[in-house]
mmCIF file of C-alpha atoms and ligand atoms in Angstrom:
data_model
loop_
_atom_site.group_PDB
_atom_site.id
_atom_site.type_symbol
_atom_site.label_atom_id
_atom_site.label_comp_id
_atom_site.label_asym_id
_atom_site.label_seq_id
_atom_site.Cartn_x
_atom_site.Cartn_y
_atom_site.Cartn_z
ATOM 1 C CA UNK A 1 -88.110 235.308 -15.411
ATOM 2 C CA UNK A 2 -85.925 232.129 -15.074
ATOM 3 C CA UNK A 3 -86.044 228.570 -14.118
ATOM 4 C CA UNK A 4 -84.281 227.825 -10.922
ATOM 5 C CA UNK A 5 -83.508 224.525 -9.770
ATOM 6 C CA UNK A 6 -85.652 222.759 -7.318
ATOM 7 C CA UNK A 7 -83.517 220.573 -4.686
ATOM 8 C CA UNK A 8 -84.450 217.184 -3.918
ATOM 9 C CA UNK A 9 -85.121 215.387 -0.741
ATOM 10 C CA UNK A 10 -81.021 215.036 1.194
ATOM 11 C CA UNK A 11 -80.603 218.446 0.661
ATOM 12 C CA UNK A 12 -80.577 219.778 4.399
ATOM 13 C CA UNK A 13 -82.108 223.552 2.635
ATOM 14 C CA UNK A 14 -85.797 221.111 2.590
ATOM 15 C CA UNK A 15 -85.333 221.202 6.717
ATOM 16 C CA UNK A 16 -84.974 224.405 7.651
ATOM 17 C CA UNK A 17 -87.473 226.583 9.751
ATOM 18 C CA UNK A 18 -87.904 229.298 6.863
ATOM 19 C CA UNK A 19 -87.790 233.330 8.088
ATOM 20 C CA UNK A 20 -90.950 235.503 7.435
ATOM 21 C CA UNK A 21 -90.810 237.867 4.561
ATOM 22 C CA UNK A 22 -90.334 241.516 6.162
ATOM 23 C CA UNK A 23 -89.813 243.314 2.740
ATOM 24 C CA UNK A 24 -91.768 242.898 -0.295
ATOM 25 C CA UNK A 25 -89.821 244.575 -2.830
ATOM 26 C CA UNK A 26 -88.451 243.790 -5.969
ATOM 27 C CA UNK A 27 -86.476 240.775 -5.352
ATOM 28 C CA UNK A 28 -89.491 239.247 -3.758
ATOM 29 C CA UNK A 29 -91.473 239.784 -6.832
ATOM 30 C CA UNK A 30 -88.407 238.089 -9.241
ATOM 31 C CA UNK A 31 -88.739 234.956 -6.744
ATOM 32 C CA UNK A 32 -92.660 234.649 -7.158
ATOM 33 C CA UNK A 33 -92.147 234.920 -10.748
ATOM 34 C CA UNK A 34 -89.654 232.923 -11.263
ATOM 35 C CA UNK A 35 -90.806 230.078 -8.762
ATOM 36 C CA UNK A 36 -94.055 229.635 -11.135
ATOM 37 C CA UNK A 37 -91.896 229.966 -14.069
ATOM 38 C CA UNK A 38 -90.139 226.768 -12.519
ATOM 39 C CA UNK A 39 -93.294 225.346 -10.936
ATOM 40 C CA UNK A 40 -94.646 225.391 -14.682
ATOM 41 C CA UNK A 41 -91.978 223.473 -16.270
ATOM 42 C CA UNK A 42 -91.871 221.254 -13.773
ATOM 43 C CA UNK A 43 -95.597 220.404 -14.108
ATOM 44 C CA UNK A 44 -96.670 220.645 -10.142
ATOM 45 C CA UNK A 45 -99.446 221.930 -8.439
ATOM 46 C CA UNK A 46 -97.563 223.874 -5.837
ATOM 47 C CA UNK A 47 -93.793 224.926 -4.927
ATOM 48 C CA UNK A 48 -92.214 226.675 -1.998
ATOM 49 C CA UNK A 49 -89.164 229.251 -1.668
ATOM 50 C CA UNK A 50 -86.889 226.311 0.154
ATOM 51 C CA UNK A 51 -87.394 223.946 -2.912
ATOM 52 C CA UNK A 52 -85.542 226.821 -4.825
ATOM 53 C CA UNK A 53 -82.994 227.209 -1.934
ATOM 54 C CA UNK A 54 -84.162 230.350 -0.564
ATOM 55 C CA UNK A 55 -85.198 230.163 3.028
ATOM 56 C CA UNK A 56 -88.097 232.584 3.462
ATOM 57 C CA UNK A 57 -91.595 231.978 4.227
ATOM 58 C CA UNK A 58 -93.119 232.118 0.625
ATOM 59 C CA UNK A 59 -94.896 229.238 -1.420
ATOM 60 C CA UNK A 60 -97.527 229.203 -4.559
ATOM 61 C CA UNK A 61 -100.376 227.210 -5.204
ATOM 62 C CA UNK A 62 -102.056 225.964 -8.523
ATOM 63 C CA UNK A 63 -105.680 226.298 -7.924
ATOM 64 C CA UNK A 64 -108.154 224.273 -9.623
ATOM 65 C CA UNK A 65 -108.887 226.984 -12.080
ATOM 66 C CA UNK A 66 -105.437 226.742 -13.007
ATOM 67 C CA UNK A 67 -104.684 230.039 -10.895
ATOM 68 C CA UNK A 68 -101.622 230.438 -9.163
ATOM 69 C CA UNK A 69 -102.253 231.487 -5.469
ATOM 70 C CA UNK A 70 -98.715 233.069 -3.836
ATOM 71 C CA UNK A 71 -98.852 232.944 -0.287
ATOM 72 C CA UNK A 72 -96.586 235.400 1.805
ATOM 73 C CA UNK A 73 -95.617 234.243 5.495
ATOM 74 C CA UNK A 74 -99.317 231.924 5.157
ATOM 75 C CA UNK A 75 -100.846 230.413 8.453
ATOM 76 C CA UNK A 76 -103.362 227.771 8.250
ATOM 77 C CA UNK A 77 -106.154 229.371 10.468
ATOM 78 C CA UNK A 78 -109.177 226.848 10.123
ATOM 79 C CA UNK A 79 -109.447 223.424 9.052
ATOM 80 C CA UNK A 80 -112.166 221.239 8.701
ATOM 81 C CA UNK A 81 -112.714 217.466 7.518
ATOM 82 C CA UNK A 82 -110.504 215.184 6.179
ATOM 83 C CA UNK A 83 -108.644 213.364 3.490
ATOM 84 C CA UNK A 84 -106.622 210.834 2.460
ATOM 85 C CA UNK A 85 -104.881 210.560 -0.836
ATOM 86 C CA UNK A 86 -102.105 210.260 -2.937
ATOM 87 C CA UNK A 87 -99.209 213.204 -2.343
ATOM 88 C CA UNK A 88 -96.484 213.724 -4.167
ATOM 89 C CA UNK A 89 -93.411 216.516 -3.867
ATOM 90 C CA UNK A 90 -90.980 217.826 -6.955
ATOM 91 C CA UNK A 91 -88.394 217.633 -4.647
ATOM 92 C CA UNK A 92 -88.558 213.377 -4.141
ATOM 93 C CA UNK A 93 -89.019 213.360 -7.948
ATOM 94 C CA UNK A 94 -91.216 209.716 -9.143
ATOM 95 C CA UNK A 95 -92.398 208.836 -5.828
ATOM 96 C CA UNK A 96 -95.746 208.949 -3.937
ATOM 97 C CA UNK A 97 -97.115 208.626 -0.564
ATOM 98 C CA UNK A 98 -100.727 208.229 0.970
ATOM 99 C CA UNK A 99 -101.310 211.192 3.242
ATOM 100 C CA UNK A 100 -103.868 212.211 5.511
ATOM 101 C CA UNK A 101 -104.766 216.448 5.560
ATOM 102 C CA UNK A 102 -108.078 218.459 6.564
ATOM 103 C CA UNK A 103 -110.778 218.210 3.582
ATOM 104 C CA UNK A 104 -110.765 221.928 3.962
ATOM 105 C CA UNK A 105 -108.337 224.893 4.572
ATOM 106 C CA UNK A 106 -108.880 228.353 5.591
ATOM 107 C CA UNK A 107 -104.994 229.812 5.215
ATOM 108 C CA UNK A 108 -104.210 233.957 6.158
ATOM 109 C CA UNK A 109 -101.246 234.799 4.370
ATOM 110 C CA UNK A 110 -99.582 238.060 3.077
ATOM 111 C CA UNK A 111 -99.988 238.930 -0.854
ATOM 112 C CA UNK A 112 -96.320 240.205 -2.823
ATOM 113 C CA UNK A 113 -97.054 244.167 -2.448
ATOM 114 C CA UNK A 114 -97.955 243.054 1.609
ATOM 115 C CA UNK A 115 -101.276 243.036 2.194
ATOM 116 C CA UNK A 116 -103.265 240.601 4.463
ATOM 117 C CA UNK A 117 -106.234 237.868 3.128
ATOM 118 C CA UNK A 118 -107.466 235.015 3.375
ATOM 119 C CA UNK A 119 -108.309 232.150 1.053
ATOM 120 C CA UNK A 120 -110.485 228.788 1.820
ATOM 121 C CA UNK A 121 -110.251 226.323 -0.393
ATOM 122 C CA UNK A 122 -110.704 222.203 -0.546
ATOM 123 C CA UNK A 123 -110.112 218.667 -1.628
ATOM 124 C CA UNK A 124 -106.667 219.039 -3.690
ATOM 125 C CA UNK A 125 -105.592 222.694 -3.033
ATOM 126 C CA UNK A 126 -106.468 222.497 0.380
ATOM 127 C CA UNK A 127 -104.088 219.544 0.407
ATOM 128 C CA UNK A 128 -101.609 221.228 -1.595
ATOM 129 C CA UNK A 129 -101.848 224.242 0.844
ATOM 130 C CA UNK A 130 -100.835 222.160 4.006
ATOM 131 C CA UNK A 131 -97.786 220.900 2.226
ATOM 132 C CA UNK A 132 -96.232 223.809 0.956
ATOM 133 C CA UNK A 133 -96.475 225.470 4.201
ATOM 134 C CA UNK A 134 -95.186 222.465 6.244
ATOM 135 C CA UNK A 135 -92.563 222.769 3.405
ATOM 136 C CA UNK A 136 -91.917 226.676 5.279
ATOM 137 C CA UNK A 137 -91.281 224.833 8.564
ATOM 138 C CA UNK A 138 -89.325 221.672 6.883
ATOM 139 C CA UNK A 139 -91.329 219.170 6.559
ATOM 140 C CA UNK A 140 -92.066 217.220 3.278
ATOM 141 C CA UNK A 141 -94.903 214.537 3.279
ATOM 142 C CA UNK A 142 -92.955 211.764 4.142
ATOM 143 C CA UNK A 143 -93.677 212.925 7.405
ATOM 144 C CA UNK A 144 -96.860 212.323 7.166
ATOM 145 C CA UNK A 145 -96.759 209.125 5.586
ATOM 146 C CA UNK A 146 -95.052 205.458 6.590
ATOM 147 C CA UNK A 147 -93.866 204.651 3.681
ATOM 148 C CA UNK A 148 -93.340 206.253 -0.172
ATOM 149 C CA UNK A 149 -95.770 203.735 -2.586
ATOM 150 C CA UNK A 150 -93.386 200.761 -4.618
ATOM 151 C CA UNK A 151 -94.388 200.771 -8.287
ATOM 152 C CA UNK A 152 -96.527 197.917 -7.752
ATOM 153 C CA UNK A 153 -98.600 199.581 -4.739
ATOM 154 C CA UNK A 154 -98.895 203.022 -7.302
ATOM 155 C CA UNK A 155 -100.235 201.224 -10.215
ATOM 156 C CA UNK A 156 -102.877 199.462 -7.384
ATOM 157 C CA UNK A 157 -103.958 202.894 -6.092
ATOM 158 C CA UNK A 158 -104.401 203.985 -9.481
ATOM 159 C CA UNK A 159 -106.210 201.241 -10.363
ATOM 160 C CA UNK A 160 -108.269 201.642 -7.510
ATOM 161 C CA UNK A 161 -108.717 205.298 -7.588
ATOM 162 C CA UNK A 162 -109.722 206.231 -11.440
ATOM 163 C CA UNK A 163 -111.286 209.187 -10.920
ATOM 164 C CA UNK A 164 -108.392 211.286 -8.951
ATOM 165 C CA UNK A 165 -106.540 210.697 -11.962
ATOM 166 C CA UNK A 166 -108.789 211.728 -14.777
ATOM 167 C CA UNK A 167 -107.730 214.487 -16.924
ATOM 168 C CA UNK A 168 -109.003 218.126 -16.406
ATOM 169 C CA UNK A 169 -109.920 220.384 -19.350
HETATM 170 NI NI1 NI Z 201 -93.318 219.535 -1.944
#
């Protein structure tokens, strides 16, 4: 496995439509594992194939349990609810927005040997789930959001907000 780098918000790789997967093979599998090789060091929740530079429709997701979740060519096929909360993105490194996404997420997606499921899932990894696949059609939250938080309005949310940031075992 190896770290790759993750490219930051400018690069013009973070606005690309990304290509479905067609062959799930060997190089696939050295991606996966390397992308939560990086995602680990880089201490995020989620990262998608673009990030890394590669332009294919593949992203992973840190479940609650601390699971990683990789998602081949994923749809979002049922949504319910909604949220609003802080979102942040390794590739605008420091900086935070307030974004609204469904509460909950049903997402169909293809697993690394191919095969079809589905996973549901709420709160923070349904929110993580919308935007690594918006990341597969180039978006990054700042879409979603009018404006990325100044120090001043971060330390307020967090002030406000104590109990999104406690620590979990
Ligand atoms: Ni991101």
């Amino acid at each position: 496995m190896a770290i790759r780098k993750i490219v930051e918000r400018g690069d013009p790789v973070l606005q690309k439509v990304c290509r479905p997967v067609t062959e799930f093979n060997k190089r696939l599998h050295i991606l996966l594992d390397d992308m939560a090789e990086t995602l680990e060091k880089a201490g995020g929740v989620g990262l998608a194939a673009p990030q890394v530079g590669i332009l294919r429709r593949v992203c992973i997701v840190e479940d609650s349990e601390g699971e990683i979740i990789e998602l081949i060519n994923p749809e979002i096929i049922g949504e319910e609810g909604e949220q609003t909360g802080l979102e942040g993105c390794l590739s605008i490194p420091g900086r935070y927005g307030i974004v609204t996404r469904p509460y909950r997420v049903r997402v169909r997606a293809q697993d690394r040997d191919g095969v079809f499921f589905e996973i549901e899932d709420e709160s923070v990894t349904a929110r993580c789930f919308c935007h690594e696949i918006g990341h597969l059609d180039g978006h990054l939250y700042t879409d979603y959001c009018d404006h990325l938080l100044t120090d001043e309005e971060l330390d307020q949310y967090i002030k406000d907000h104590p109990e999104e940031f406690e620590e979990d075992e």
